[in-house]
mmCIF file of C-alpha atoms in Angstrom:
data_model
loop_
_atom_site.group_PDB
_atom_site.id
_atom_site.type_symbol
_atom_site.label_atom_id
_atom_site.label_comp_id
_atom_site.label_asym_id
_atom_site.label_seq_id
_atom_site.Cartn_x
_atom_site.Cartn_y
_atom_site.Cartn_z
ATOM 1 C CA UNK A 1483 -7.492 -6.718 279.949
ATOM 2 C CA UNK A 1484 -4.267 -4.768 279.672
ATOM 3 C CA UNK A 1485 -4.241 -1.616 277.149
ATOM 4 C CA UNK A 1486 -3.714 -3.395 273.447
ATOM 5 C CA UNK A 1487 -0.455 -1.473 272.782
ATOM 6 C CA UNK A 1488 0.704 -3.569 275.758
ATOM 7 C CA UNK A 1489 -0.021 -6.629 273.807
ATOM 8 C CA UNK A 1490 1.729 -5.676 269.924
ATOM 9 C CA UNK A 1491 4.860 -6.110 268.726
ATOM 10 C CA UNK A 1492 5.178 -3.970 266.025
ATOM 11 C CA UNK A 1493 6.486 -5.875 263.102
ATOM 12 C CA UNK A 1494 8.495 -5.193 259.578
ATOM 13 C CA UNK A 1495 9.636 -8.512 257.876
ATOM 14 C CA UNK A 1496 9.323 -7.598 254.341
ATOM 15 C CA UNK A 1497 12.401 -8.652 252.191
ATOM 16 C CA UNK A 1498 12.353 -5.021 251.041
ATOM 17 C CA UNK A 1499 12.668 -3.364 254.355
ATOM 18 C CA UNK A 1500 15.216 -0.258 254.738
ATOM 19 C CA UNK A 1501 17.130 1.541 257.227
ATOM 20 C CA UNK A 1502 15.096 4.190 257.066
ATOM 21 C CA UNK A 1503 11.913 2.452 257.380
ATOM 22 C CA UNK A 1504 13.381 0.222 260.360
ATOM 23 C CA UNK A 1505 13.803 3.609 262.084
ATOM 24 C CA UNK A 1506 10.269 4.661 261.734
ATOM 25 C CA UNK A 1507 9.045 1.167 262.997
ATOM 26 C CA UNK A 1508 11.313 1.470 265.950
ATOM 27 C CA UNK A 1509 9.998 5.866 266.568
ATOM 28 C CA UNK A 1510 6.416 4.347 266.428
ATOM 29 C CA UNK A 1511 6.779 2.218 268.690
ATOM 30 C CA UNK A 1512 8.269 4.631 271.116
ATOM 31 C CA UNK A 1513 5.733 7.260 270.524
ATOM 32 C CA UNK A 1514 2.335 4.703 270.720
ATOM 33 C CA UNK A 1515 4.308 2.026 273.541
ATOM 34 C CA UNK A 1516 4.100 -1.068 272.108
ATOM 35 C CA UNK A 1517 5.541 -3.891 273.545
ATOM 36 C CA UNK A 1518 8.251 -4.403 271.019
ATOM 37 C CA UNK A 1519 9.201 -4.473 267.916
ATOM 38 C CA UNK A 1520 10.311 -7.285 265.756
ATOM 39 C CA UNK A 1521 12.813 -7.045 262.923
ATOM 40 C CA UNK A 1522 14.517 -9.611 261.104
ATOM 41 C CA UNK A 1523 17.999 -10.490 262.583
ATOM 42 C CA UNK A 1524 20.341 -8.207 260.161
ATOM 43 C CA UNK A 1525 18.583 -5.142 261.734
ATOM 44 C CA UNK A 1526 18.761 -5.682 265.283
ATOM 45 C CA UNK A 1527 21.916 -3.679 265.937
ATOM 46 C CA UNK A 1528 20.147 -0.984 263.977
ATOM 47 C CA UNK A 1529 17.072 -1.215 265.920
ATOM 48 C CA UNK A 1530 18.592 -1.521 269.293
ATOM 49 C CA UNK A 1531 20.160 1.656 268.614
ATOM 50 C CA UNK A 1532 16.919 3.756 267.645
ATOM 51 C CA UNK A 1533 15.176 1.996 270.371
ATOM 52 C CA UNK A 1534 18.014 3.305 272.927
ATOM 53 C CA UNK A 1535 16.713 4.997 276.293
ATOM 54 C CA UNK A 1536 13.368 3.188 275.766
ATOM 55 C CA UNK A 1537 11.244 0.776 277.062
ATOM 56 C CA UNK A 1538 10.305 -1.086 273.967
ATOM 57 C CA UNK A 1539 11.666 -4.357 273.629
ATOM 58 C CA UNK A 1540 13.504 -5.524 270.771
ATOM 59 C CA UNK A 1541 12.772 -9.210 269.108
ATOM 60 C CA UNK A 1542 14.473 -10.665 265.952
ATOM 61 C CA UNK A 1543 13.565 -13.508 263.730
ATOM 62 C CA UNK A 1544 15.641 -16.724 263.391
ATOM 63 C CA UNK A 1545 15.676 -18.826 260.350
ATOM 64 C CA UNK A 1546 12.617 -16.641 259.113
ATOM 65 C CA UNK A 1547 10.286 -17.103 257.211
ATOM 66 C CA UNK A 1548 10.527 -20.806 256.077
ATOM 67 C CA UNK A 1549 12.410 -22.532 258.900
ATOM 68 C CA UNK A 1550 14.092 -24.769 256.590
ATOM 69 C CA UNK A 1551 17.714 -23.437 257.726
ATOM 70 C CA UNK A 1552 20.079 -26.065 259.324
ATOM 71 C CA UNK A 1553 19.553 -25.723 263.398
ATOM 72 C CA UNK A 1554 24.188 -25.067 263.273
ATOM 73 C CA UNK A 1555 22.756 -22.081 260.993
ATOM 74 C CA UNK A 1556 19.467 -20.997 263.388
ATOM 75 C CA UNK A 1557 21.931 -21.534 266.208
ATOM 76 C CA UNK A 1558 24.514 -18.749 265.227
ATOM 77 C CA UNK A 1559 21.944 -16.608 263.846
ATOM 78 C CA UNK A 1560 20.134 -16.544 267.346
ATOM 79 C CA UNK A 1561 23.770 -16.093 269.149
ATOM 80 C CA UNK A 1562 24.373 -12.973 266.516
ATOM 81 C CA UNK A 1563 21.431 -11.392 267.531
ATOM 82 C CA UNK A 1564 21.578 -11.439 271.556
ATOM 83 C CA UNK A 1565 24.905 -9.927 271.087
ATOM 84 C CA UNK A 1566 23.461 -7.526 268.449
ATOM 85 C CA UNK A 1567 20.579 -6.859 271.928
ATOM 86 C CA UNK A 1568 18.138 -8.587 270.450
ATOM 87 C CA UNK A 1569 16.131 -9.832 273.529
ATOM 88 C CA UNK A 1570 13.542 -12.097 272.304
ATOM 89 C CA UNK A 1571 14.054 -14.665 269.709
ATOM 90 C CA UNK A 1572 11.159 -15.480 267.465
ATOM 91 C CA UNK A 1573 12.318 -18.786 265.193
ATOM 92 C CA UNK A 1574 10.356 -21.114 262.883
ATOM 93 C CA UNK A 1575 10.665 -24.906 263.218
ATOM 94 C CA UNK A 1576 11.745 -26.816 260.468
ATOM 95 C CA UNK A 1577 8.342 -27.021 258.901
ATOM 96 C CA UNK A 1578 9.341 -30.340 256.849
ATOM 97 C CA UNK A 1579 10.706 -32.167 259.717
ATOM 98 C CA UNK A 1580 7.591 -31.881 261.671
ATOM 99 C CA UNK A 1581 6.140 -33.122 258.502
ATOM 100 C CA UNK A 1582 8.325 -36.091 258.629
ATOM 101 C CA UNK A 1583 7.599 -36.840 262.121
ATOM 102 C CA UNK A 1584 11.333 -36.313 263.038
ATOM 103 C CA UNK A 1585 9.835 -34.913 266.448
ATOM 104 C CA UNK A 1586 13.659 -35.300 268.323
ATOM 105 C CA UNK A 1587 15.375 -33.097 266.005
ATOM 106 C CA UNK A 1588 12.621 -30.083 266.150
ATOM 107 C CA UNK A 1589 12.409 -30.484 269.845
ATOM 108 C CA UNK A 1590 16.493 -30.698 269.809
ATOM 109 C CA UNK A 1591 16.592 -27.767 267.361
ATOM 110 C CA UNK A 1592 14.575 -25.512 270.071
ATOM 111 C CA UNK A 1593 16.232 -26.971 273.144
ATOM 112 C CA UNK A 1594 19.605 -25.702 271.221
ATOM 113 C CA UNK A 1595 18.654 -22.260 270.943
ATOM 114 C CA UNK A 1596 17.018 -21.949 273.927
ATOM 115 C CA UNK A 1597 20.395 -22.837 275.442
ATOM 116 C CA UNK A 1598 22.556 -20.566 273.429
ATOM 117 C CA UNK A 1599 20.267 -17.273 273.949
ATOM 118 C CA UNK A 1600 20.048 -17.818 277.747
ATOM 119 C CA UNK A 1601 17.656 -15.943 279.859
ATOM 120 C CA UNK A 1602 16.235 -14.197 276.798
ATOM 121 C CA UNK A 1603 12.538 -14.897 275.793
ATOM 122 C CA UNK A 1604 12.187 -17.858 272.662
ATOM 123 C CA UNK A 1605 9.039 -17.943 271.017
ATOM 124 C CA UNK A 1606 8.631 -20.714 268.362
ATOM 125 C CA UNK A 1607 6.918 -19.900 265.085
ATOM 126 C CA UNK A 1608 4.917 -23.192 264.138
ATOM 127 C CA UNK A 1609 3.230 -22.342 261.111
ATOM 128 C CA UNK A 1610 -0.325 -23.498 261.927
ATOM 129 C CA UNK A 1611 -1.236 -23.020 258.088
ATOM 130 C CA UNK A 1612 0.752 -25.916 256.702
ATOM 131 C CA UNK A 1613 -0.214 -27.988 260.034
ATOM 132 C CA UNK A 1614 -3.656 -30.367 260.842
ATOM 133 C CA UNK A 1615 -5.400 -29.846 263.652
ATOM 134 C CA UNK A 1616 -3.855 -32.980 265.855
ATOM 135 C CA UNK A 1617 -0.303 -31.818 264.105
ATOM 136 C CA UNK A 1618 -1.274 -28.086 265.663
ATOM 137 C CA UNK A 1619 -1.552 -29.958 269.170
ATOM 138 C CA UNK A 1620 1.529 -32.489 268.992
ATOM 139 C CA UNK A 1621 4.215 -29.504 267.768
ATOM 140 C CA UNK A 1622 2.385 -27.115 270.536
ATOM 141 C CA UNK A 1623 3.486 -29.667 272.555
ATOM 142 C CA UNK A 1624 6.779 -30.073 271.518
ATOM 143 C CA UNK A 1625 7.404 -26.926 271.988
ATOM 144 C CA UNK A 1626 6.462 -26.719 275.554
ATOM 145 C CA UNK A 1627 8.139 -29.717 276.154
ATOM 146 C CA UNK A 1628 11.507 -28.469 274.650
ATOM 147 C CA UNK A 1629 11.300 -25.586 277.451
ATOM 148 C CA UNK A 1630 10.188 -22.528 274.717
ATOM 149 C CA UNK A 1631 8.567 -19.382 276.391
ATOM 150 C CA UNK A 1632 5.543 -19.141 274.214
ATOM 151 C CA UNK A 1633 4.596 -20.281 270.726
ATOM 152 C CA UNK A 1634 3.783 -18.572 267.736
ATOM 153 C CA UNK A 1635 0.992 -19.322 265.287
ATOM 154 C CA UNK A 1636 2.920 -18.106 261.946
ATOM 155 C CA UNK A 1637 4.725 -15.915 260.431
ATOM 156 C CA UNK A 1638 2.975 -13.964 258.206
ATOM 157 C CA UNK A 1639 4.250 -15.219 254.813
ATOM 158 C CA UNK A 1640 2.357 -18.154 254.729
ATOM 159 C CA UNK A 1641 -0.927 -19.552 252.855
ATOM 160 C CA UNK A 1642 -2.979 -17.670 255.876
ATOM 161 C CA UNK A 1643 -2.003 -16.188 259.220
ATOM 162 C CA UNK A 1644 -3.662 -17.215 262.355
ATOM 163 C CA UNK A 1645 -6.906 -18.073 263.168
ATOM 164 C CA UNK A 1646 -9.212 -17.708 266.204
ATOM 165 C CA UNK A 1647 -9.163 -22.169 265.906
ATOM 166 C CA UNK A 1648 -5.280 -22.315 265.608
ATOM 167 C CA UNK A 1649 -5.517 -20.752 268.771
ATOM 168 C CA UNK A 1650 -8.029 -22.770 270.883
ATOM 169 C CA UNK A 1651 -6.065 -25.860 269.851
ATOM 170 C CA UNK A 1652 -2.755 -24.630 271.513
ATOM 171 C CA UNK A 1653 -4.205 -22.772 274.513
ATOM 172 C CA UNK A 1654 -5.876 -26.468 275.009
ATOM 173 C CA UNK A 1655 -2.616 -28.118 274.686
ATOM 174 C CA UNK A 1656 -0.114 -26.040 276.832
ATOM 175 C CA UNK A 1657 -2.635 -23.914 279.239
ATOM 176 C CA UNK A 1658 -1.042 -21.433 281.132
ATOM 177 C CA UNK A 1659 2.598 -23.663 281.080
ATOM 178 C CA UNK A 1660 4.133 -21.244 278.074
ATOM 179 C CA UNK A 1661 2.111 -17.867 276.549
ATOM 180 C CA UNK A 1662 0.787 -17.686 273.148
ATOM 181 C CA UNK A 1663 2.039 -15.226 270.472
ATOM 182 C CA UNK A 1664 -0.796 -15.177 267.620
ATOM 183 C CA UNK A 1665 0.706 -13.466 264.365
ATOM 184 C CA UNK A 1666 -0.285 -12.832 260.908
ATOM 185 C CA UNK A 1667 -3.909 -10.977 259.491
ATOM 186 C CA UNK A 1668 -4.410 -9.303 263.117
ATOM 187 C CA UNK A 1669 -5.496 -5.619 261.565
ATOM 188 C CA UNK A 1670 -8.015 -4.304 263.936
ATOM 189 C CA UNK A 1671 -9.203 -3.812 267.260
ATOM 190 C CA UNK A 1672 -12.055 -6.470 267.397
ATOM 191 C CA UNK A 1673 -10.395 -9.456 266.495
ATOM 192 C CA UNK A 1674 -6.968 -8.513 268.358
ATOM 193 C CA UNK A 1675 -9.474 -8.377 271.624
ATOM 194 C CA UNK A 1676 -10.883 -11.854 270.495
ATOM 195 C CA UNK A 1677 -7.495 -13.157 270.193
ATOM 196 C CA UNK A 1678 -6.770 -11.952 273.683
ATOM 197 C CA UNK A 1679 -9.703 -13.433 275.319
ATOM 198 C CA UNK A 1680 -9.035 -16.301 274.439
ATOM 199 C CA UNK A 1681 -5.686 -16.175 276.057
ATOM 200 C CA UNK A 1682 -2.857 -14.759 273.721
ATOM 201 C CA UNK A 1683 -0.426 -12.714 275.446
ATOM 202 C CA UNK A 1684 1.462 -11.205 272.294
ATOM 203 C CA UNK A 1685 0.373 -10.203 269.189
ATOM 204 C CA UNK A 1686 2.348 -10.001 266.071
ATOM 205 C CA UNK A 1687 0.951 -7.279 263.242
ATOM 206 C CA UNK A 1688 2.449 -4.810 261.274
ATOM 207 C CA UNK A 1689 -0.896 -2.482 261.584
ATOM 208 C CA UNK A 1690 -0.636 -2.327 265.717
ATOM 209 C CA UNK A 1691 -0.716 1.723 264.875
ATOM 210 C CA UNK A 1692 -4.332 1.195 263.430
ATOM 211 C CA UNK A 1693 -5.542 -1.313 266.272
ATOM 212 C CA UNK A 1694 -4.886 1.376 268.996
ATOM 213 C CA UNK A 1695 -6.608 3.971 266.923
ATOM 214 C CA UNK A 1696 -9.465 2.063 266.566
ATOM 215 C CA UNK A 1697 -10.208 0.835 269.614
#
């Protein structure tokens, strides 16, 4: 196993997030070397700045946190932030569609973005809260099949985060095809390890500082 910090991207989503605390998220994660950060899309200019003349990648959120955001709309907001240097994309399906079993349009709807940001990683936020366990294996399936890089349990600002189970059920489904981003109630050492064993290759927490130091 890889040092944790190698794993974390070192998150701040919260609505009330500020400049100045974007620029401590982004001098933290130079100073312990985590993987990257992740900042919703308005701050990825800003970020990509304080993260110059580093090695710490830079992710932004797209249609975050409810995925309920026409794809035209997800679609620009993803262009916006390549060209901001944003480069990873971390975007929610639309949570209702999936609901509605209009499986074309979410695969269509990743397919789309995945096209417009190129060469840049995609991970796709599912939501495994708000999803059964066979709808946690048919949308981890969809999103393999609509060529994402790895997908994401949740985002954070759900009923729950993820779960050791969400997990199992989409390492069964896509194997080693696309990686596995688990997200959301990760705040220690122990459980990001169990996450990891069982096959995650990114994880998603706001207390990644606190994981290392506890180790």
């Amino acid at each position: 196993m890889k040092d944790l910090k190698n794993y974390i991207d070192h998150t701040l989503l919260a609505a009330t997030a500020t400049e100045s605390q974007i620029r401590n998220l982004c001098e933290e994660a130079k100073e312990h070397g985590f993987y990257a950060v992740c900042v919703n899309s308005s701050y990825v200019a800003l970020a990509k700045n304080f993260l110059k003349d580093s090695e710490v990648k830079l992710a932004a959120t797209i249609g975050f946190p409810l995925g309920a955001a026409s794809a035209s709309s997800k679609i620009q907001e993803a262009k916006k932030a390549v060209l901001d240097g944003a480069g990873e994309i971390d975007m929610v399906i639309n949570i209702g569609f999936f609901k509605d079993r209009k499986y074309d349009e979410v695969k269509s709807e990743i397919q789309e973005i995945k096209k417009t940001i190129g060469n840049n990683l995609l991970k796709v936020i599912i939501e495994t809260c708000y999803l059964t366990d066979d709808e946690i294996e048919k949308v981890s399936e969809l999103v393999m099949q609509a060529g994402a890089d790895y997908v994401k349990t949740s985002t954070g600002f759900g009923t729950r985060g993820a779960s050791l189970k969400d997990v199992q059920i989409m390492k069964k489904v896509v194997g080693d095809k696309i990686k596995i981003k688990a997200s959301g109630g990760i705040r220690d050492a122990e459980t990001a390890r169990q996450y990891i064993e069982l096959g995650v290759s990114r994880i998603g927490t706001s207390s990644g500082i606190k994981i290392i130091s506890n180790k």
